[in-house]
Short mmCIF file of C-alpha atoms in Angstrom, two decimals:
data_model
loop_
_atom_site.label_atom_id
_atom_site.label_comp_id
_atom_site.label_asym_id
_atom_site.label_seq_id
_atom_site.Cartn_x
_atom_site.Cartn_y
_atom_site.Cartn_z
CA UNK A 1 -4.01 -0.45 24.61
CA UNK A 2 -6.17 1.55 22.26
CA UNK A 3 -5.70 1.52 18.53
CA UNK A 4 -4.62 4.88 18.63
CA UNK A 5 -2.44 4.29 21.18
CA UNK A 6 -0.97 1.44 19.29
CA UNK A 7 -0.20 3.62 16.55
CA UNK A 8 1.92 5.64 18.61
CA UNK A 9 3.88 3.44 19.90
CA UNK A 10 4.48 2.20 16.30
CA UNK A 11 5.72 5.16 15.22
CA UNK A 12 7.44 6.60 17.62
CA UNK A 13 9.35 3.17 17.45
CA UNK A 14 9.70 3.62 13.94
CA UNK A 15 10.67 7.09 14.23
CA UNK A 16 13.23 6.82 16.74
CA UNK A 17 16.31 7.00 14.90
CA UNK A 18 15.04 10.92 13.16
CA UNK A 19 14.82 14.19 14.27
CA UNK A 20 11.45 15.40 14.68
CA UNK A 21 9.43 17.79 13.04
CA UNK A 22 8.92 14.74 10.37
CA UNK A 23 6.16 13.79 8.02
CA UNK A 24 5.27 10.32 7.39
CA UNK A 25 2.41 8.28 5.52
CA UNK A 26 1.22 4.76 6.81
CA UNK A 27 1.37 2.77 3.77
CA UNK A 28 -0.88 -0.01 5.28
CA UNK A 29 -3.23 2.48 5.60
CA UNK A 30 -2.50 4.60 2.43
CA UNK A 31 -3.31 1.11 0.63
CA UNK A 32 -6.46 0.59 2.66
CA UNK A 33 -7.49 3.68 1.42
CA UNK A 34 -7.14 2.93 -2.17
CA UNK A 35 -8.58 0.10 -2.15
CA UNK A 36 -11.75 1.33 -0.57
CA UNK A 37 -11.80 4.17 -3.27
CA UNK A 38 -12.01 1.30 -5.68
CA UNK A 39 -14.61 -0.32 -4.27
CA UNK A 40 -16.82 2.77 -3.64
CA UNK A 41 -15.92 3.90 -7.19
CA UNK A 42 -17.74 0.60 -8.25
CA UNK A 43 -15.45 -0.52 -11.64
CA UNK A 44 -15.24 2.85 -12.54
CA UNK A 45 -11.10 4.26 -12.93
CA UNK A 46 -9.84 6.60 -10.15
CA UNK A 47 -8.35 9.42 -11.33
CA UNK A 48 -5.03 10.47 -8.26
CA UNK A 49 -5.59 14.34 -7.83
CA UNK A 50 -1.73 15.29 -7.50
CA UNK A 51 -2.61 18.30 -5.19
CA UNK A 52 -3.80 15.95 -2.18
CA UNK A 53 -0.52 13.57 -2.81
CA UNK A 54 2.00 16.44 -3.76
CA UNK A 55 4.45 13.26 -4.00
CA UNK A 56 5.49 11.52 -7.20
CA UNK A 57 6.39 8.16 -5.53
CA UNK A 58 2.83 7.83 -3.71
CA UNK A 59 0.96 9.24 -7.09
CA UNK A 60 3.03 6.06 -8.84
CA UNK A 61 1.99 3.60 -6.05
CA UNK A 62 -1.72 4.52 -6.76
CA UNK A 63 -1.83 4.51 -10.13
CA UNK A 64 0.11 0.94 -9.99
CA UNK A 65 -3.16 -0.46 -8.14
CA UNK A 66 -6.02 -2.07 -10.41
CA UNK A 67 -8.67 0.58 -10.75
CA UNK A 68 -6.32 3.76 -10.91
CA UNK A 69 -5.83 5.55 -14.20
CA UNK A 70 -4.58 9.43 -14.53
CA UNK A 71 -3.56 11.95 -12.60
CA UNK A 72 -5.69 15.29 -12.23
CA UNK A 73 -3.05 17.97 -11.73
CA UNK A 74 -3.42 21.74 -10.42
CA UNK A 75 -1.17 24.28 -12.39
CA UNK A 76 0.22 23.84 -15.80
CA UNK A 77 4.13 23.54 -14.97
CA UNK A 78 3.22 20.21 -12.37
CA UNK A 79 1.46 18.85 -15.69
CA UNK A 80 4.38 19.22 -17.74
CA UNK A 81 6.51 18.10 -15.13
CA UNK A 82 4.77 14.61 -14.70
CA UNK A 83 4.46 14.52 -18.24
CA UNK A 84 7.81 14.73 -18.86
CA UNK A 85 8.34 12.55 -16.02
CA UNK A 86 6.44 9.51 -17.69
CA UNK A 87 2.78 10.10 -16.61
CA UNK A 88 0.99 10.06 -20.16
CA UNK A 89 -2.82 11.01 -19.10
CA UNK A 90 -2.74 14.50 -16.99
CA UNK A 91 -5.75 16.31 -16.59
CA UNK A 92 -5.18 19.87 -15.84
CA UNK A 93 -8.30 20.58 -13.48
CA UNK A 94 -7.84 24.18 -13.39
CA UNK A 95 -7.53 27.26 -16.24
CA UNK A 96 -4.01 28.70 -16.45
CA UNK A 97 -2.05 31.70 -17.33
CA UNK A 98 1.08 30.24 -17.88
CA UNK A 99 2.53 31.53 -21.05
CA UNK A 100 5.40 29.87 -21.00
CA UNK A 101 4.25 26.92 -20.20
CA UNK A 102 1.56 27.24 -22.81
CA UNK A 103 4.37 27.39 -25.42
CA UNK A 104 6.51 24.62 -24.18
CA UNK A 105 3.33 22.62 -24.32
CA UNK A 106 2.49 23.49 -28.36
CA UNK A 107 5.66 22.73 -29.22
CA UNK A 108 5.98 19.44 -27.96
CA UNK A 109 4.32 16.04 -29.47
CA UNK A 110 4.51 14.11 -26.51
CA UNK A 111 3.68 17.04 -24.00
CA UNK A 112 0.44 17.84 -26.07
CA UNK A 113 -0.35 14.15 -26.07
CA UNK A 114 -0.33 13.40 -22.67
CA UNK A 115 -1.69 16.52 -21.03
CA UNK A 116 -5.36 18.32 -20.89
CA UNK A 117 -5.53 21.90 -20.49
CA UNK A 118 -9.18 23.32 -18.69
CA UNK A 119 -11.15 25.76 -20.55
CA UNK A 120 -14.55 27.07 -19.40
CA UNK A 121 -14.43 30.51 -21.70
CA UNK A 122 -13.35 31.36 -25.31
CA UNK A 123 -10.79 33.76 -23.75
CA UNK A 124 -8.54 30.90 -22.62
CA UNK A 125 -8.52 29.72 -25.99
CA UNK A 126 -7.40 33.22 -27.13
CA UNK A 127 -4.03 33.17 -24.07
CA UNK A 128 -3.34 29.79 -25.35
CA UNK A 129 -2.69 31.07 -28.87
CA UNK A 130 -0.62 34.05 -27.92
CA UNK A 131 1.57 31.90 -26.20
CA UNK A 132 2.25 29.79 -28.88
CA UNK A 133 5.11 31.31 -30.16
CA UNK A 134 5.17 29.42 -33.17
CA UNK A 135 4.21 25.72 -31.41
CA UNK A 136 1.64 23.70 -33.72
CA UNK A 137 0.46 20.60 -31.79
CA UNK A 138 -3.32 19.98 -30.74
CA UNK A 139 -4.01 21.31 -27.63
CA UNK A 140 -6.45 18.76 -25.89
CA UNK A 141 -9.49 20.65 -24.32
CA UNK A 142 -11.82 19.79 -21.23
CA UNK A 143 -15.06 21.63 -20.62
CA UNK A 144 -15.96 22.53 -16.93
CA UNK A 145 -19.21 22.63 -15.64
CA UNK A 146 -20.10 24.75 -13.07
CA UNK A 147 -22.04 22.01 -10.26
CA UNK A 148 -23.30 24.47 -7.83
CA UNK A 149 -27.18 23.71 -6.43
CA UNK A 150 -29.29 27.12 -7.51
CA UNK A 151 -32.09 27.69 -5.63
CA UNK A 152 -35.13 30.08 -5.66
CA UNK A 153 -34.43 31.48 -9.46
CA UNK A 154 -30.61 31.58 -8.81
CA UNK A 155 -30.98 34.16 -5.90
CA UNK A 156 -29.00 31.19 -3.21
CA UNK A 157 -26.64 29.49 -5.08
CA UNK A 158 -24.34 26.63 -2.84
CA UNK A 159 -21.26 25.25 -4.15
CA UNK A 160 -18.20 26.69 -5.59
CA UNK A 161 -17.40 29.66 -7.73
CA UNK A 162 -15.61 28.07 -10.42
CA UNK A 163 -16.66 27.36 -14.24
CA UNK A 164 -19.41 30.14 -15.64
CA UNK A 165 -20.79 27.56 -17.63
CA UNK A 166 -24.01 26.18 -15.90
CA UNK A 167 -26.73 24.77 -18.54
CA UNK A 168 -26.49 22.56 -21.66
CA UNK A 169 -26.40 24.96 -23.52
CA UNK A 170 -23.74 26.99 -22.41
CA UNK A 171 -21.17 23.71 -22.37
CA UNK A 172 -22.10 22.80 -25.86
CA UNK A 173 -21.69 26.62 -27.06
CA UNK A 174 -18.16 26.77 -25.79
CA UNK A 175 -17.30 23.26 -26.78
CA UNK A 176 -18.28 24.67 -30.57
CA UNK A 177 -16.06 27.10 -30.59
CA UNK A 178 -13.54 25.09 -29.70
CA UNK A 179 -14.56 22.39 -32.09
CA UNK A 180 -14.08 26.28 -35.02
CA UNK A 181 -10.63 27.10 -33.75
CA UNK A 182 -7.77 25.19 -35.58
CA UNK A 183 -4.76 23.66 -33.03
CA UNK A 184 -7.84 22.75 -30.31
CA UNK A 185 -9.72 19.56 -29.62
CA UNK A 186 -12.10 18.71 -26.83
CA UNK A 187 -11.32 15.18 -25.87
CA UNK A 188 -13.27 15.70 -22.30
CA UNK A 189 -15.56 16.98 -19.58
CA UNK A 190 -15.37 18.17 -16.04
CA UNK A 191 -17.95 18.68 -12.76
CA UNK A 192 -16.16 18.85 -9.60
CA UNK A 193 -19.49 18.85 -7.00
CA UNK A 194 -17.46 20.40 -4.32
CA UNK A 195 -20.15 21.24 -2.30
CA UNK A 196 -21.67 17.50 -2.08
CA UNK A 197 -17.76 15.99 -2.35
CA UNK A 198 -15.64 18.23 0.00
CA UNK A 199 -18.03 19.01 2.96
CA UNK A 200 -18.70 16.95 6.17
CA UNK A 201 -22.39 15.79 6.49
CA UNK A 202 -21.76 14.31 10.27
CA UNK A 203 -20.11 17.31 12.42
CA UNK A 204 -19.70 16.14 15.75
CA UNK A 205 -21.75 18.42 18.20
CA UNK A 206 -23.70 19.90 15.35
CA UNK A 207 -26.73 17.67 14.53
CA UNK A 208 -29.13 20.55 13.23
CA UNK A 209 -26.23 21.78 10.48
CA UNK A 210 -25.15 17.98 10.12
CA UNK A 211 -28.65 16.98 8.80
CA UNK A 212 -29.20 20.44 6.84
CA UNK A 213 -26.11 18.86 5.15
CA UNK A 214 -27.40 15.94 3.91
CA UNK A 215 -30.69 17.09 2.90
CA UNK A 216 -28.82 19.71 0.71
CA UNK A 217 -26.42 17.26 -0.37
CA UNK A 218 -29.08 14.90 -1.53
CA UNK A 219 -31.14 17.57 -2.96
CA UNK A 220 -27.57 18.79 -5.33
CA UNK A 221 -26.85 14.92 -6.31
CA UNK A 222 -30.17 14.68 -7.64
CA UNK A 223 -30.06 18.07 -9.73
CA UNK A 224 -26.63 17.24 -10.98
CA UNK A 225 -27.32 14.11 -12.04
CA UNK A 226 -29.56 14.63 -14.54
CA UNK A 227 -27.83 18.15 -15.73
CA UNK A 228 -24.53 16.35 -15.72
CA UNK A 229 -26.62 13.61 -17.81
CA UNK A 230 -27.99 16.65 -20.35
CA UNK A 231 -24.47 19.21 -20.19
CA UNK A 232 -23.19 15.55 -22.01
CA UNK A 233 -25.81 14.38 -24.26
CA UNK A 234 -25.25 18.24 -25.43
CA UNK A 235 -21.71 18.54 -25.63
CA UNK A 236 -21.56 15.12 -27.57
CA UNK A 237 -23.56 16.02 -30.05
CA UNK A 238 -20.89 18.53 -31.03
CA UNK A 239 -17.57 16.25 -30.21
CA UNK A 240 -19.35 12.67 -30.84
CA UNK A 241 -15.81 11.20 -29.86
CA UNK A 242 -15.84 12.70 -26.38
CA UNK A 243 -12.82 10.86 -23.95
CA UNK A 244 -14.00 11.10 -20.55
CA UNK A 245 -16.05 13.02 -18.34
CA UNK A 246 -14.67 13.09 -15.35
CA UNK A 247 -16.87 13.93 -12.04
CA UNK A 248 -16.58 13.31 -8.30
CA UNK A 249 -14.15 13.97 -5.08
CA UNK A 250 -13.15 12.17 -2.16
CA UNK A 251 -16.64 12.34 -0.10
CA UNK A 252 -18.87 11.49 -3.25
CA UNK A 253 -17.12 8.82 -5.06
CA UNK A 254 -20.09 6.17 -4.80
CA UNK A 255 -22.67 8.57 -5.75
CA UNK A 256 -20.75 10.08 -8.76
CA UNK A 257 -19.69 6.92 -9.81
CA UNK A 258 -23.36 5.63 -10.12
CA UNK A 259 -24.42 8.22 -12.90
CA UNK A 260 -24.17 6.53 -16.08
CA UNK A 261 -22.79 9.73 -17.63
CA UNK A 262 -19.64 9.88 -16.01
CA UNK A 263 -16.70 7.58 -17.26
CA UNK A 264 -14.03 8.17 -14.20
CA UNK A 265 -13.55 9.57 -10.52
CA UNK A 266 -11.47 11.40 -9.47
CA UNK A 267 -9.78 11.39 -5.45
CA UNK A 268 -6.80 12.05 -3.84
CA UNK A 269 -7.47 13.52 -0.28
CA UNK A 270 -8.91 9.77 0.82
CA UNK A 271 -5.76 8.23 0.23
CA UNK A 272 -3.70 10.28 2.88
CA UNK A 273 -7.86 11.05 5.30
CA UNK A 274 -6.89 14.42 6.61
CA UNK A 275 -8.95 15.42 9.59
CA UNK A 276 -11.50 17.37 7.55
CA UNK A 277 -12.82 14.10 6.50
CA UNK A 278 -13.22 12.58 9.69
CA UNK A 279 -17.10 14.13 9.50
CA UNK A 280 -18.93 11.68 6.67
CA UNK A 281 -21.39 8.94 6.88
CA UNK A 282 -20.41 8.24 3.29
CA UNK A 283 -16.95 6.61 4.24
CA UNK A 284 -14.43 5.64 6.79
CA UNK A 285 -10.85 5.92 6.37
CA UNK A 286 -7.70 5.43 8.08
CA UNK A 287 -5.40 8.69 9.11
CA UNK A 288 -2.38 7.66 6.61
CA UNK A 289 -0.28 11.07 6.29
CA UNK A 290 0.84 12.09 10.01
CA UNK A 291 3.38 14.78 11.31
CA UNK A 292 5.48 14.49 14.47
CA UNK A 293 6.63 18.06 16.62
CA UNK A 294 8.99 17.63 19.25
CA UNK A 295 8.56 18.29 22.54
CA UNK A 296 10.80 21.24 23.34
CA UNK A 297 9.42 22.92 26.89
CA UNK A 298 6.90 22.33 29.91
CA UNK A 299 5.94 25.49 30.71
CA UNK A 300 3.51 23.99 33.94
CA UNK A 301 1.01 21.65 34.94
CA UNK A 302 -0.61 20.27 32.24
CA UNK A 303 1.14 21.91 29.45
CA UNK A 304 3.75 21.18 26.91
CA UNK A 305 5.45 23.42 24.30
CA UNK A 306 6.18 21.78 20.90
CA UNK A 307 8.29 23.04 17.62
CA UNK A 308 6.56 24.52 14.73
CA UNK A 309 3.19 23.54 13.98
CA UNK A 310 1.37 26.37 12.88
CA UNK A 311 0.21 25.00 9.29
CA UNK A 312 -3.69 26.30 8.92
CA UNK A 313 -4.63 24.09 4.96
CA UNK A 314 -6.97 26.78 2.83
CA UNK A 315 -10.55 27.88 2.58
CA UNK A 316 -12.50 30.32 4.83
CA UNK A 317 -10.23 30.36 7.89
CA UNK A 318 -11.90 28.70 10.95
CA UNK A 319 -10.90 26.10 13.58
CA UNK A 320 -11.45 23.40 11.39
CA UNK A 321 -8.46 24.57 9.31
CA UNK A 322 -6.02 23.62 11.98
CA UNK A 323 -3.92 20.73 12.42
CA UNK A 324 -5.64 18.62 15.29
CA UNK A 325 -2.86 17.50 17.93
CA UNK A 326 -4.13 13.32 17.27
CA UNK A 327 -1.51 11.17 19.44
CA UNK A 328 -1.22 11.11 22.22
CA UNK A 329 -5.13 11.38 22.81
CA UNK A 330 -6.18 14.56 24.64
CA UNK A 331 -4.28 17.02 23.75
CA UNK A 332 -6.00 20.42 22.55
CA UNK A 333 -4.75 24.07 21.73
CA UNK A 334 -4.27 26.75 24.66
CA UNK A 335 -7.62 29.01 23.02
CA UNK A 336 -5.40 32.33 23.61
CA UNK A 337 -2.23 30.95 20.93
CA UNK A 338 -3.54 28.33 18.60
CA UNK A 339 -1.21 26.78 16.23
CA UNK A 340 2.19 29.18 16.34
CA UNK A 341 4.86 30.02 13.66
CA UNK A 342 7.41 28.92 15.48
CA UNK A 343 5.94 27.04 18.59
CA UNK A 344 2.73 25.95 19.94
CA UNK A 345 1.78 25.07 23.45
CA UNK A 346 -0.76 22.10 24.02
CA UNK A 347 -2.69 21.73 27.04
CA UNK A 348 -3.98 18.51 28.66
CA UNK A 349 -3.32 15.51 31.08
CA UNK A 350 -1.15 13.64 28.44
CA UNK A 351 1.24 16.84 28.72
CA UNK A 352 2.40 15.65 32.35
CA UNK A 353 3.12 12.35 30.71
CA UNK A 354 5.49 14.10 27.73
CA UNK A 355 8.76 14.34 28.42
CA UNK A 356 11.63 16.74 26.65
CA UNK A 357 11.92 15.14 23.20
CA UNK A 358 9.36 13.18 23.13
CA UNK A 359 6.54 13.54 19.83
CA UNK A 360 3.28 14.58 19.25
CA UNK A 361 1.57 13.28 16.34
CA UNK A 362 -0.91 15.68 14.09
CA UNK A 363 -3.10 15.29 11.10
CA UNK A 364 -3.45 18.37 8.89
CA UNK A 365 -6.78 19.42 8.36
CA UNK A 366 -6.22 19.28 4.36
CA UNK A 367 -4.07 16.24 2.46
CA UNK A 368 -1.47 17.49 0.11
CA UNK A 369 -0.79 20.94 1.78
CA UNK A 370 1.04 19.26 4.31
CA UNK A 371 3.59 18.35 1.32
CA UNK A 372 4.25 22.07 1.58
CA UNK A 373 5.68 22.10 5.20
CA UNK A 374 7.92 18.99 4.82
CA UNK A 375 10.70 18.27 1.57
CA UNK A 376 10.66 14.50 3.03
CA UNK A 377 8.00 11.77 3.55
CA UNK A 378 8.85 8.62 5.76
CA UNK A 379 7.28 5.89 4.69
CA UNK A 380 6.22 2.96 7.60
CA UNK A 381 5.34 -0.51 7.34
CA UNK A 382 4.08 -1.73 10.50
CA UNK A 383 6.96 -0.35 13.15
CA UNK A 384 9.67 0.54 10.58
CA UNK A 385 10.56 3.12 7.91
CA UNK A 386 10.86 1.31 4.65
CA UNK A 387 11.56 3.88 2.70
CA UNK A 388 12.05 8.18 2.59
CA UNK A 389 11.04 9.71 -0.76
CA UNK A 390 10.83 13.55 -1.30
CA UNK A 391 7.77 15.48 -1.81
CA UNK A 392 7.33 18.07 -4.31
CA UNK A 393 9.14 20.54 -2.27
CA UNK A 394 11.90 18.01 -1.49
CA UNK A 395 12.36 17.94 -5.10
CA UNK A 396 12.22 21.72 -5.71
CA UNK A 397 8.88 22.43 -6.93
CA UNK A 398 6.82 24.81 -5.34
CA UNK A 399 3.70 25.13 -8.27
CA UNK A 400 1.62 27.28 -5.95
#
């Protein structure tokens, strides 16, 4: 019996006694996974991004390991939310436009002690003082830096559209007029290299594109490296007290973690390994976060019909944005339906094997969007559930 097929039969065993479509996350495998982020994040702390975990009991079973510290959260409301729900370090790792969040967060000593808001231009700092409505606390300030690779005097950029702020001199100009406004105080600063952290460098079938990936990739380390080095020298010569500056993802850990100018890492996607990370030479890790469809008709030869499954994860849309039918091996989508609504048929010889009721296993192609389809995460040690906790949904919040 394969591994794979091993893992089946665990959890369909496990499973048994539940109606499918379920979620569930491996825990021997979600541990595995942290652990191997701690290594690769060489004594550095690991900073849990909450939007690839989108479950408060698995964000407190990282951050109980040795080498986990902070969560990096995704809208305003989720950072108040853990904050209020113990977690005292949140780093907000996006700008908001919550007003009324804003406000609750002024008013509150605790709230404005635990959380970090993003700020990348003086305009945020100008929403953030509307919204006050009378609240007086420090509002704690990161900087973003915009990590995409220029090239040919700016005219190809790669890497995200996110902060404006590219050079030195830009950081340390915003992070002054912070440092002029009263109720503000940078305590840190932010590169996510999403282009070097988030993107496959070893595409199966696609050696040309797999090694024009690396050399890019290696090219964007080195250039970010030292700007990251010089964007802190600069902003700490402004704010000598600077916390943190946090840099890194999932795929880059290792290499982030090596630059003497960042403090932390942050991860969260390579504690559940969705399928979109199945194509790096820069780690290994084991599938942890799984869905189960039922098996619900047999339309012919070769061909089964399961429930649901049609739960594409963000970016440009593409195959690779799919769910990938995992266990049993072999299955693959019928090219003329894809991944339906409300059903999806799957073709191949393990369909004449699949009986009414029976379960096919996925991986999402992203990590915490799959948080989004289910209110409920079973949680298996070796052949048995141990344990069901809710996911963000399951305990009513939808922040996006």
């Amino acid at each position: 019996m394969t591994a794979r097929a091993s893992d089946r039969a665990r959890y369909d065993r496990a499973t048994a006694h539940l109606d499918a479509p379920l979620a569930i996350v491996d825990l021997d495998a979600f541990d595995a996974n942290a652990d191997d982020l701690v290594r690769r994040a060489g004594g550095k702390p690991v900073r849990v991004a909450s939007k690839s975990v989108r479950c408060r009991a698995l964000l407190e079973r990282a951050l109980a390991r040795e080498g986990f510290a902070g969560v990096m959260s995704f809208t305003l409301a989720e950072s108040l939310w853990l904050a209020r729900s113990g977690c005292d370090d949140v780093l907000l790792a996006y700008p908001s436009a919550d007003r009324a969040g804003y406000a609750e967060l002024a008013a509150d000593p605790k709230l404005a002690a635990a959380v970090t808001v993003m700020v990348d231009d003086p305009a945020q700092l100008d929403l953030i003082d509307s919204a006050r409505a009378g609240g007086s606390e420090v509002v704690r300030v990161c900087l973003e830096l915009d990590t995409s690779l220029r090239l040919f005097g700016g005219r190809v950029r790669v890497g995200a559209r996110r902060s404006p702020l590219h050079s030195p001199a830009e950081v340390a100009e915003v992070a002054r007029a912070v440092a002029r406004r009263p109720g503000f105080r940078v305590v840190g600063l932010m590169a996510y290299e999403g282009h070097v952290a988030g993107v496959g460098d070893a595409v199966a079938g696609r050696p040309l594109r797999s090694r024009a990936v690396r050399l890019m990739q290696a090219a964007a380390r080195r250039e970010l490296a030292e700007r990251r080095a010089a964007v802190v020298r600069a902003v700490r010569e402004v704010v000598p007290d600077l916390e943190f500056v946090n840099g890194g993802g999932t795929g880059s850990v290792q290499h982030t973690a090596g630059e003497d100018a960042v403090t932390e890492v942050a991860a969260g996607s390579g504690l559940y390994v969705p399928r979109l990370f199945d194509n790096y030479t820069s780690f290994t890790g084991r599938p942890a976060a799984l869905f189960a469809l039922p098996v619900v008709r047999r339309p012919g030869v070769g061909a089964v019909t399961v429930l649901g499954g049609g739960y594409p994860a963000s970016g440009a849309p593409g195959a690779d944005r799919l769910p990938v039918p995992y266990l049993p091996e072999g299955l693959r989508y019928d090219p003329q339906e894809g991944a339906g609504e409300v059903q999806t048929p799957l073709l191949g010889s393990p369909a004449d094997d699949l009986l009414i009721g029976d379960r096919v296993w996925f991986r999402h192609a992203k990590a915490g969007e799959l948080c989004e389809r289910f209110d409920a995460l079973h949680l298996v040690e070796g052949d048995t559930v141990t344990d069901t906790v809710p996911t963000y949904r399951g305990e009513g919040m939808t922040f996006l």
